[in-house]
Each structure stands twice: as C-alpha cells, then as structure tokens.
Tab-separated table of C-alpha atoms in Angstrom:
chain	number	residue	atom	x	y	z
A	4	ARG	CA	116.343	105.829	100.592
A	5	PHE	CA	116.097	108.622	103.135
A	6	LYS	CA	117.771	112.024	103.260
A	7	PHE	CA	117.247	114.787	105.786
A	8	HIS	CA	116.810	117.540	103.223
A	9	SER	CA	114.156	117.293	100.543
A	10	LYS	CA	115.037	118.677	97.113
A	11	LEU	CA	111.621	120.314	96.834
A	12	SER	CA	111.126	124.022	97.238
A	13	LYS	CA	108.084	125.285	99.124
A	14	THR	CA	107.801	127.988	96.472
A	15	LEU	CA	107.958	125.603	93.515
A	16	LEU	CA	104.370	126.352	92.501
A	17	ARG	CA	103.973	129.445	90.352
A	18	GLY	CA	100.378	130.179	91.368
A	19	SER	CA	97.891	129.611	94.146
A	20	SER	CA	95.242	127.669	92.169
A	21	VAL	CA	96.393	124.209	91.108
A	22	ALA	CA	94.634	121.445	89.183
A	23	ILE	CA	95.791	117.885	89.872
A	24	VAL	CA	95.347	115.936	86.656
A	25	MET	CA	94.879	112.223	87.148
A	26	ASN	CA	94.351	109.851	84.225
A	27	GLY	CA	90.756	108.739	84.748
A	28	PRO	CA	88.393	108.321	81.765
A	29	THR	CA	86.394	111.474	82.583
A	30	LEU	CA	89.451	113.768	82.536
A	31	ARG	CA	88.574	115.743	79.402
A	32	SER	CA	85.003	116.516	80.447
A	33	ASP	CA	86.149	117.234	84.014
A	34	GLN	CA	88.554	119.854	82.729
A	35	ASN	CA	85.878	121.571	80.641
A	36	LYS	CA	83.534	121.786	83.622
A	37	MET	CA	86.273	123.147	85.850
A	38	LEU	CA	87.329	125.857	83.376
A	39	SER	CA	83.719	127.008	83.011
A	40	SER	CA	83.590	127.999	86.683
A	41	THR	CA	87.101	128.722	87.926
A	42	LYS	CA	90.564	129.862	86.926
A	43	VAL	CA	93.653	127.662	87.249
A	44	ASN	CA	97.216	128.938	87.462
A	45	GLU	CA	98.944	125.637	86.796
A	46	TYR	CA	98.621	121.885	86.451
A	47	ILE	CA	100.205	118.898	88.171
A	48	CYS	CA	100.052	115.665	86.188
A	49	ALA	CA	101.209	112.097	86.671
A	50	ASN	CA	101.915	108.698	85.174
A	51	HIS	CA	101.317	108.396	81.418
A	52	LEU	CA	99.644	111.713	80.597
A	53	ALA	CA	102.592	112.576	78.327
A	54	ASP	CA	101.354	109.822	76.003
A	55	THR	CA	98.297	111.962	75.175
A	56	ASP	CA	97.720	115.306	73.480
A	57	LEU	CA	96.659	116.785	76.836
A	58	PHE	CA	100.288	116.985	77.907
A	59	THR	CA	101.153	119.735	75.434
A	60	LYS	CA	97.747	121.407	75.783
A	61	LEU	CA	97.874	121.723	79.585
A	62	LYS	CA	101.639	122.325	79.818
A	63	PRO	CA	101.874	121.132	83.438
A	64	SER	CA	104.369	122.829	85.724
A	65	THR	CA	104.908	119.629	87.722
A	66	TYR	CA	105.005	115.981	86.644
A	67	ILE	CA	105.038	113.424	89.451
A	68	PHE	CA	106.014	109.754	89.331
A	69	SER	CA	105.082	107.725	92.381
A	70	ASP	CA	104.244	104.164	91.373
A	71	PRO	CA	107.274	101.869	91.887
A	72	TYR	CA	107.325	100.513	88.348
A	73	PHE	CA	108.463	103.900	87.066
A	74	TYR	CA	111.797	103.650	88.879
A	75	SER	CA	112.324	99.976	89.809
A	76	GLU	CA	114.915	97.964	87.920
A	77	ASP	CA	112.998	94.727	88.478
A	78	ALA	CA	109.734	95.859	86.892
A	79	SER	CA	108.268	93.599	84.235
A	80	GLU	CA	109.441	94.056	80.653
A	81	GLU	CA	105.982	95.299	79.646
A	82	LEU	CA	106.013	98.051	82.291
A	83	ILE	CA	109.592	99.061	81.463
A	84	GLU	CA	108.602	99.535	77.817
A	85	ALA	CA	105.577	101.628	78.854
A	86	ARG	CA	107.550	103.918	81.158
A	87	THR	CA	110.344	104.342	78.605
A	88	ALA	CA	107.826	105.525	76.018
A	89	THR	CA	106.414	108.043	78.505
A	90	PHE	CA	109.869	109.372	79.460
A	91	ASP	CA	110.746	109.772	75.770
A	92	ASN	CA	107.506	111.684	75.157
A	93	ILE	CA	108.254	114.059	78.013
A	94	VAL	CA	111.754	114.798	76.758
A	95	SER	CA	110.691	115.295	73.146
A	96	LYS	CA	107.463	117.264	73.732
A	97	CYS	CA	108.176	119.570	76.677
A	98	ASP	CA	109.044	123.094	75.501
A	99	TRP	CA	108.089	124.930	78.703
A	100	SER	CA	109.543	125.046	82.214
A	101	MET	CA	108.571	121.891	84.103
A	102	THR	CA	109.699	120.037	87.218
A	103	VAL	CA	109.699	116.236	87.380
A	104	VAL	CA	109.152	115.019	90.932
A	105	LEU	CA	109.771	111.496	92.170
A	106	PRO	CA	110.605	109.670	95.399
A	107	ASN	CA	114.181	109.625	96.667
A	108	VAL	CA	115.186	106.317	95.097
A	109	PRO	CA	118.582	104.789	94.186
A	110	SER	CA	117.866	105.311	90.475
A	111	PHE	CA	117.354	109.063	90.944
A	112	ASP	CA	120.572	109.942	89.079
A	113	LEU	CA	119.320	108.014	86.047
A	114	PHE	CA	116.234	110.239	85.966
A	115	VAL	CA	118.435	113.323	86.130
A	116	LYS	CA	120.505	112.023	83.222
A	117	LYS	CA	117.438	111.167	81.134
A	118	PHE	CA	115.564	114.434	81.637
A	119	SER	CA	118.701	116.579	81.347
A	120	GLU	CA	118.382	115.916	77.609
A	121	ASN	CA	115.758	118.683	77.739
A	122	SER	CA	116.914	122.011	79.209
A	123	HIS	CA	113.337	122.980	80.132
A	124	ILE	CA	113.111	120.175	82.701
A	125	GLN	CA	114.473	120.013	86.226
A	126	VAL	CA	114.243	116.969	88.500
A	127	ARG	CA	113.481	117.049	92.241
A	128	TRP	CA	112.986	114.329	94.830
A	129	PHE	CA	111.047	113.947	98.058
A	130	ASN	CA	111.226	111.463	100.921
A	131	ASN	CA	108.336	109.092	100.296
A	132	PHE	CA	109.106	106.999	103.385
A	133	GLY	CA	105.925	106.713	105.448
A	134	PHE	CA	103.240	104.403	106.724
A	135	PRO	CA	99.425	104.498	106.715
A	136	ALA	CA	98.281	106.485	109.746
A	137	ASP	CA	95.568	108.831	110.887
A	138	TYR	CA	96.633	112.449	110.689
A	139	ASN	CA	98.079	114.095	113.788
A	140	ILE	CA	100.140	117.218	114.515
A	141	LEU	CA	103.425	115.296	114.793
A	142	LEU	CA	102.865	113.609	111.435
A	143	GLY	CA	101.944	116.942	109.861
A	144	ASN	CA	105.196	118.510	111.073
A	145	LEU	CA	107.204	115.610	109.643
A	146	TRP	CA	105.453	116.112	106.314
A	147	ASP	CA	106.056	119.877	106.436
A	148	PHE	CA	109.793	119.378	106.929
A	149	GLY	CA	109.912	116.828	104.105
A	150	LEU	CA	111.169	114.066	106.403
A	151	CYS	CA	108.481	111.667	105.198
A	152	ALA	CA	105.312	111.675	103.107
A	153	PRO	CA	102.010	109.830	102.864
A	154	PRO	CA	102.713	106.452	101.242
A	155	GLY	CA	101.100	104.937	98.220
A	156	ASN	CA	98.893	106.311	95.488
A	157	VAL	CA	100.089	109.117	93.211
A	158	LEU	CA	96.966	111.189	93.927
A	159	VAL	CA	97.664	111.092	97.663
A	160	GLN	CA	101.236	112.218	97.136
A	161	SER	CA	100.207	114.921	94.651
A	162	LEU	CA	97.825	116.328	97.255
A	163	TYR	CA	100.571	116.196	99.860
A	164	LEU	CA	102.919	118.107	97.552
A	165	CYS	CA	100.270	120.813	97.120
A	166	GLY	CA	100.226	121.193	100.897
A	167	PHE	CA	104.004	121.112	101.157
A	168	MET	CA	104.398	123.680	98.368
A	169	GLN	CA	101.736	125.952	99.891
A	170	ALA	CA	98.956	126.000	97.319
A	171	LYS	CA	95.744	127.834	98.204
A	172	GLU	CA	93.133	126.042	96.097
A	173	VAL	CA	93.360	122.569	94.558
A	174	TYR	CA	91.046	121.043	91.966
A	175	LEU	CA	90.906	117.321	91.178
A	176	LEU	CA	90.377	116.075	87.627
A	177	GLY	CA	90.217	112.492	86.386
A	178	ALA	CA	90.302	111.122	89.937
A	179	ASN	CA	87.531	108.525	89.608
A	180	TRP	CA	88.919	106.050	92.138
A	181	ASN	CA	86.389	103.431	91.061
A	182	PHE	CA	88.929	100.603	91.200
A	183	HIS	CA	86.559	98.239	92.993
A	184	THR	CA	83.963	98.514	90.219
A	185	ASN	CA	86.484	97.338	87.635
A	186	ILE	CA	87.245	93.941	89.140
A	187	GLU	CA	86.340	90.747	87.290
A	188	VAL	CA	86.783	87.256	88.737
A	189	ASP	CA	87.176	84.247	86.451
A	190	GLN	CA	84.459	81.864	87.646
A	191	ARG	CA	86.495	78.808	86.678
A	192	THR	CA	90.045	79.661	87.800
A	193	ASN	CA	89.294	82.259	90.539
A	194	GLU	CA	91.889	84.554	88.976
A	195	PHE	CA	90.912	88.177	89.130
A	196	TYR	CA	91.371	90.844	86.524
A	197	LYS	CA	91.331	94.622	86.544
A	198	VAL	CA	89.689	96.588	83.793
A	199	ARG	CA	91.904	99.670	83.805
A	200	GLN	CA	90.050	102.691	82.441
A	201	HIS	CA	92.169	105.722	81.628
A	202	VAL	CA	91.900	108.796	79.463
A	203	TYR	CA	94.321	107.070	77.086
A	204	GLY	CA	92.304	103.844	76.768
A	205	ILE	CA	90.849	100.742	78.415
A	206	LYS	CA	92.858	97.623	79.170
A	207	LYS	CA	91.891	94.383	80.894
A	208	GLU	CA	94.728	92.519	82.593
A	209	LEU	CA	95.437	89.885	85.196
A	210	SER	CA	96.216	91.423	88.582
A	211	TYR	CA	99.565	90.922	90.327
A	212	THR	CA	100.819	91.809	93.782
A	213	CYS	CA	103.552	94.144	92.513
A	214	HIS	CA	105.274	95.597	89.464
A	215	ARG	CA	107.389	92.477	88.892
A	216	LYS	CA	104.239	90.689	87.729
A	217	ILE	CA	105.303	87.355	89.177
A	218	GLU	CA	102.866	86.584	91.990
A	219	LYS	CA	99.172	86.793	91.164
A	220	ALA	CA	97.126	88.970	93.494
A	221	ASN	CA	93.965	87.935	95.281
A	222	LEU	CA	90.946	89.902	96.420
A	223	GLU	CA	92.163	90.073	100.016
A	224	HIS	CA	95.307	91.852	98.821
A	225	GLU	CA	93.291	94.106	96.501
A	226	PHE	CA	90.776	95.317	99.074
A	227	LYS	CA	93.501	95.857	101.652
A	228	SER	CA	95.280	98.131	99.166
A	229	LEU	CA	92.040	99.990	98.472
A	230	TYR	CA	91.437	100.477	102.194
A	231	ILE	CA	94.922	101.907	102.682
A	232	GLY	CA	94.444	104.255	99.719
A	233	PHE	CA	91.184	105.705	101.025
A	234	LYS	CA	92.637	105.925	104.540
A	235	GLU	CA	95.562	107.965	103.249
A	236	LEU	CA	93.197	110.251	101.333
A	237	ARG	CA	91.478	111.101	104.598
A	238	ALA	CA	94.811	111.715	106.342
A	239	VAL	CA	96.052	114.081	103.643
A	240	ARG	CA	92.626	115.784	103.633
A	241	ASP	CA	93.098	116.565	107.339
A	242	TYR	CA	96.617	117.836	106.608
A	243	LEU	CA	95.311	120.225	103.952
A	244	ASN	CA	92.400	121.360	106.121
A	245	ILE	CA	94.762	122.394	108.923
A	246	ARG	CA	96.654	124.500	106.384
A	247	LYS	CA	93.366	125.985	105.090
A	248	ILE	CA	93.901	124.638	101.577
A	249	LYS	CA	90.616	124.249	99.744
A	250	VAL	CA	90.175	121.093	97.633
A	251	VAL	CA	87.316	120.678	95.163
A	252	ASN	CA	86.789	117.419	93.292
A	253	PHE	CA	85.530	118.126	89.752
A	254	THR	CA	85.731	114.449	88.756
A	255	GLU	CA	82.505	113.036	87.398
A	256	ASN	CA	81.499	109.638	88.835
A	257	SER	CA	84.180	109.766	91.535
A	258	TYR	CA	84.124	107.548	94.620
A	259	ILE	CA	86.247	109.986	96.621
A	260	ASP	CA	84.045	111.252	99.438
A	261	VAL	CA	86.426	113.375	101.545
A	262	PHE	CA	86.554	116.520	99.371
A	263	SER	CA	83.856	119.015	98.461
A	264	ARG	CA	82.151	118.932	95.095
A	265	PRO	CA	81.239	121.809	92.769
A	266	SER	CA	77.584	122.762	92.744
A	267	GLU	CA	77.136	122.117	89.009
A	268	LEU	CA	77.905	118.385	89.195
C-alpha cells in the first residue's frame, strides 16, 4: 500500500547516538566492544530479538519488522508460529516506551490491535515502496518526505530510518552479512540449503524463493538477492553521507564494506 503521509516522526529518536542491533551470531561480543569505546543513547532492533534476554537488557526504543513473513497472511505455518511467538514476547516483556515500526501493509490494523495490549507500545508505519537504484538527489528527497524507502533487507531500512529520523551517529551490531558463506548445495539433488546463524541459534534449512515456502530457490535467485542487498547498502550509505550521519560497523567478521570500522577491531 501507499499513503502520502508517513506515520513516522522525524523526532522519534530520543538521542543522537543510535545502535542498530541485528541478530548475527557475534551480537553479544559486538555490543561489549562498542560500549568499551562509545556511548549509545538508544537501540533499534529487529526480527526475533525479543526471543532472547537481550531484548529486556537493551530496552530498544524502536523495533522494526521488514521481512514480508512478519505481516503476510500467506506465510508458511512454520513462519507464522515463529512470528506469533515473537509478538507475544514483545507484548509480555516490554515495560518501557517503545515504537514498533513496519511497512504500510494491509494488515497494519492487526498489528495495532495486537500491540495495543501493552500501553508502553505505539505502532507506526512507513512507505516501503521502492526499487533498487543508485542514490541520487531526487531519490533522497523522496526518502526524506517518506514517499518511498529503500527496498529489501531490514538492516537497509533500519539505516534509512536513522537518516529519516535525523540521528547523528549510528553503530552496527550483529550485522555479519555473511549469507554467501552459509550456503550448502546437496551434491546429489542440487538443492541448496542455508545455514542460518543468529544470536539465538543455528538452523539449517532448505531455501525457498519467498515466505510461502512453496517454490524452492536456486543459486541464481540467491546471488541476485545478495547483489540487490549490497547495492541498497551502498545507496543508503550515500544517503546518510549527504546528511553527515556517521556510521561505524562494530560487527566482527562482517562482509559489509561500505561503512567505517572502529580502530580496535
């Protein structure tokens, strides 16, 4: 869906220094290294972090859902069960002020109803309509007005939101982006598997083209998706650079090469 007015406030962030918490396996050690050298005002987290103890320890001010299986009615039963558990954890554990952010989707009202069970939580949407493109001034203005956003990965959209909401410094944690190193191909059937490594565990599963888990993916599809993801990282990097927003990647063993790294890594 598309609406002309985003429900995000440019002053949503409470502080100028923001840590984006992804769910990579190095997250805990990344956080310790970051805190030893810098101060963070608030955290933005995503996906299934609420299923871990880090959710209540970090007390994120913003929780973003971007991947389609979190809001699509036709997701596989397995993914629906996983997202339901995460939503329940958020509602039951959150005892601080937090904003849940998600794309402007038809099921938005269902999110509002679910998270309204907890008075500490508010829900906001953004227009996630967009297409992979190199950054330019016109695209940056469209992003600034909330008319569209970089498509795809939750890290890309979290970085965009930091630019939209006028952060000053952004630190990346648990953003390993080593997807291509976790591919296994069955030498008999040619089916390919992903070994998904997260802070909450490791899981090997057959790869599919989308959240419905009907059509098996192939390596052409996989590497095209990876290319688009890295392309969008570069575009959002240029967007943040124009706005003089500093981004430092504290993630150990990260394949992201468009942001500066701390000297101690």
